[in-house]
């Protein structure tokens, strides 16, 4: 479906309405440049207009307007995806950052959260009640994008994916209807929202389960990266009690002030760990990892300590480095893969290069694979290969290196939706294999037959 470019005057005439609180920013407005900025640097995205509603009715008006105008719609929540903001410069972007309310029912252990909140803001708010919902590792990521993709973070093995704590959602569909969706109401749509991305509508509010979690023990351990230390820590993370989740970044140490200078430029493994069991037993659970570090030459940094879950969510990348990334699934990462990835990290001259390994298992596999649209629950590892540099031109030259290393580490077909960084239709098919794809296509035909929501990892209706 080709899009009709929007005239900014028509958007303003139709949607700028102070009474409803909606604001419209066009390229002529002072706030436009700041509003179009997203986290991934180097993505050139200039919508015809950015609409900022404050409630579901405002979102519905914007969707109806774009649909009637035949314009591409893109949805912006936390702004951390390089995908889906629309390559069409005539597009209308619905910016959800004004939908930032949160209602915590601490007694019922549930929360309603506006679709434009970040994982960090949400986790701080519920954390003040000693409660948590699993998100990722970065505070600035929007609850919108991460929830609709699945949500793999530091509570994955103990409490599951973000979608495993999703109880319901308020959704504006392509025809501007506002639906309340949960296991009883529109259950098939509820299935598709949990992993199927932004294909079916705009989620204006999410309802989450809250877990009692006043304290976790976690933080970053930095250890020398050798083939043995990498393979052993991955194996330990897989075999650990489910209360322990680890996200590993194997990288050439950047010259960051918190890393001792003698390690700058050397191969290191940044292990972000989270122990969500009895805090008294954290040291016992982490002892095998510390033993690996000792055998590899000694722990470089150990910042693991007790604290609220929200304190583990990091600020995210600083500055405007441009990155390219590939993503893979695997069942294990053995010595030969570890040797290869370390040799490749050493051979690249990218300003920043890293391989990230997220070890799943535990609670992720408690949920049947077909219970949600996240189809790869039995993958032991979700990984990513990244290279970053000062400009898009420079980074373009890193793509073959990223692609080759990603292919070498890939142990099985498929991808994790929230890590897919380009809109290649083949990737959508492997992300959603077999029956998952068929169910998503059927849902798309029901809720968005004209593919109004196509600026995403798209599931086309036909
Ligand atoms: C630094 C960084 C760290 C990350 N860490 C993790 C992590 O630990 N775990 C993990 O699982 N993922 C992680 N991710 C991936 C992240 O989950 C995805 O990029 C996600 O799409 C970002 O969501 P967002 O709302 O911030 O982004 P946006 O770019 O605002 O949204 C991404 C897309 O999601 C859809 N969307 C978002 N909100 C809504 C909504 N309310 N209704 C309908 N559609 C919507 C739209 O299609 C939109 O284009 C990380 C990404 C980055 C850049």
mmCIF file of C-alpha atoms and ligand atoms in Angstrom, residues 39 75-81 83-85 96 115 136-138 140-146 148 151-153 198 201-204 206 247 316-317 358 416 418-419 455-456, ligand 1:
data_model
loop_
_atom_site.group_PDB
_atom_site.id
_atom_site.type_symbol
_atom_site.label_atom_id
_atom_site.label_comp_id
_atom_site.label_asym_id
_atom_site.label_seq_id
_atom_site.Cartn_x
_atom_site.Cartn_y
_atom_site.Cartn_z
ATOM 1 C CA UNK A 39 17.629 7.090 20.664
ATOM 2 C CA UNK A 75 3.934 5.105 16.666
ATOM 3 C CA UNK A 76 6.571 6.536 18.985
ATOM 4 C CA UNK A 77 6.781 5.478 22.612
ATOM 5 C CA UNK A 78 10.251 5.326 24.170
ATOM 6 C CA UNK A 79 11.975 5.957 20.830
ATOM 7 C CA UNK A 80 14.547 3.158 21.157
ATOM 8 C CA UNK A 81 13.811 1.316 17.924
ATOM 9 C CA UNK A 83 12.734 0.398 12.976
ATOM 10 C CA UNK A 84 9.185 1.484 12.556
ATOM 11 C CA UNK A 85 9.262 5.220 12.783
ATOM 12 C CA UNK A 96 2.661 8.661 23.022
ATOM 13 C CA UNK A 115 1.619 3.553 26.689
ATOM 14 C CA UNK A 136 14.817 -5.026 30.049
ATOM 15 C CA UNK A 137 18.176 -3.632 31.101
ATOM 16 C CA UNK A 138 17.684 -0.001 30.060
ATOM 17 C CA UNK A 140 14.840 4.767 28.769
ATOM 18 C CA UNK A 141 13.271 1.967 26.683
ATOM 19 C CA UNK A 142 9.526 2.503 26.310
ATOM 20 C CA UNK A 143 7.146 0.032 27.925
ATOM 21 C CA UNK A 144 5.309 0.192 24.566
ATOM 22 C CA UNK A 145 7.974 -1.239 22.285
ATOM 23 C CA UNK A 146 9.472 -3.696 24.735
ATOM 24 C CA UNK A 148 4.801 -5.604 22.335
ATOM 25 C CA UNK A 151 10.573 -8.125 26.895
ATOM 26 C CA UNK A 152 13.793 -9.910 27.837
ATOM 27 C CA UNK A 153 15.524 -8.539 30.892
ATOM 28 C CA UNK A 198 2.787 -2.711 16.860
ATOM 29 C CA UNK A 201 -3.179 -0.920 16.932
ATOM 30 C CA UNK A 202 -1.913 1.686 19.326
ATOM 31 C CA UNK A 203 -1.772 0.542 22.932
ATOM 32 C CA UNK A 204 -2.739 3.516 25.033
ATOM 33 C CA UNK A 206 -1.066 -1.567 29.569
ATOM 34 C CA UNK A 247 23.109 -10.523 30.359
ATOM 35 C CA UNK A 316 21.569 3.556 28.031
ATOM 36 C CA UNK A 317 24.143 4.667 25.471
ATOM 37 C CA UNK A 358 21.097 -13.077 27.017
ATOM 38 C CA UNK A 416 13.569 -11.773 18.687
ATOM 39 C CA UNK A 418 12.409 -6.242 19.575
ATOM 40 C CA UNK A 419 16.014 -6.746 18.417
ATOM 41 C CA UNK A 455 5.869 1.082 9.996
ATOM 42 C CA UNK A 456 7.107 -1.821 12.104
HETATM 43 C C1 LIG B 1 19.762 0.782 24.432
HETATM 44 C C2 LIG B 1 18.718 -0.275 24.195
HETATM 45 C C3 LIG B 1 18.518 -1.253 25.154
HETATM 46 C C4 LIG B 1 17.565 -2.255 24.967
HETATM 47 N N1 LIG B 1 17.411 -3.203 25.920
HETATM 48 C C5 LIG B 1 16.473 -4.160 25.769
HETATM 49 C C6 LIG B 1 16.274 -5.149 26.754
HETATM 50 O O1 LIG B 1 16.972 -5.197 27.776
HETATM 51 N N2 LIG B 1 15.341 -6.107 26.544
HETATM 52 C C7 LIG B 1 14.551 -6.105 25.423
HETATM 53 O O2 LIG B 1 13.706 -6.987 25.313
HETATM 54 N N3 LIG B 1 14.694 -5.159 24.463
HETATM 55 C C8 LIG B 1 15.645 -4.206 24.610
HETATM 56 N N4 LIG B 1 15.830 -3.271 23.624
HETATM 57 C C9 LIG B 1 14.998 -3.332 22.415
HETATM 58 C C10 LIG B 1 13.720 -2.551 22.652
HETATM 59 O O3 LIG B 1 12.832 -3.322 23.444
HETATM 60 C C11 LIG B 1 13.034 -2.229 21.312
HETATM 61 O O4 LIG B 1 13.877 -1.415 20.529
HETATM 62 C C12 LIG B 1 11.692 -1.552 21.553
HETATM 63 O O5 LIG B 1 10.964 -1.548 20.340
HETATM 64 C C13 LIG B 1 11.876 -0.141 22.035
HETATM 65 O O6 LIG B 1 10.641 0.354 22.448
HETATM 66 P P1 LIG B 1 10.414 1.925 22.550
HETATM 67 O O7 LIG B 1 9.013 2.141 22.956
HETATM 68 O O8 LIG B 1 11.506 2.545 23.337
HETATM 69 O O9 LIG B 1 10.697 2.343 21.042
HETATM 70 P P2 LIG B 1 9.832 3.067 19.915
HETATM 71 O O10 LIG B 1 10.830 3.276 18.835
HETATM 72 O O11 LIG B 1 9.107 4.239 20.437
HETATM 73 O O12 LIG B 1 8.790 1.959 19.518
HETATM 74 C C14 LIG B 1 9.188 0.856 18.752
HETATM 75 C C15 LIG B 1 8.009 0.359 17.951
HETATM 76 O O13 LIG B 1 7.125 -0.344 18.809
HETATM 77 C C16 LIG B 1 5.777 -0.053 18.456
HETATM 78 N N5 LIG B 1 5.147 0.594 19.604
HETATM 79 C C17 LIG B 1 5.761 1.125 20.685
HETATM 80 N N6 LIG B 1 4.857 1.497 21.598
HETATM 81 C C18 LIG B 1 3.648 1.211 21.081
HETATM 82 C C19 LIG B 1 2.329 1.338 21.566
HETATM 83 N N7 LIG B 1 2.058 1.826 22.786
HETATM 84 N N8 LIG B 1 1.315 0.930 20.757
HETATM 85 C C20 LIG B 1 1.563 0.411 19.532
HETATM 86 N N9 LIG B 1 2.802 0.263 19.032
HETATM 87 C C21 LIG B 1 3.830 0.646 19.808
HETATM 88 C C22 LIG B 1 5.814 0.788 17.214
HETATM 89 O O14 LIG B 1 5.775 -0.044 16.068
HETATM 90 C C23 LIG B 1 7.173 1.443 17.324
HETATM 91 O O15 LIG B 1 7.705 1.828 16.089
HETATM 92 C C24 LIG B 1 16.781 -2.266 23.782
HETATM 93 C C25 LIG B 1 16.982 -1.280 22.801
HETATM 94 C C26 LIG B 1 17.942 -0.296 23.006
HETATM 95 C C27 LIG B 1 18.173 0.737 21.942
#
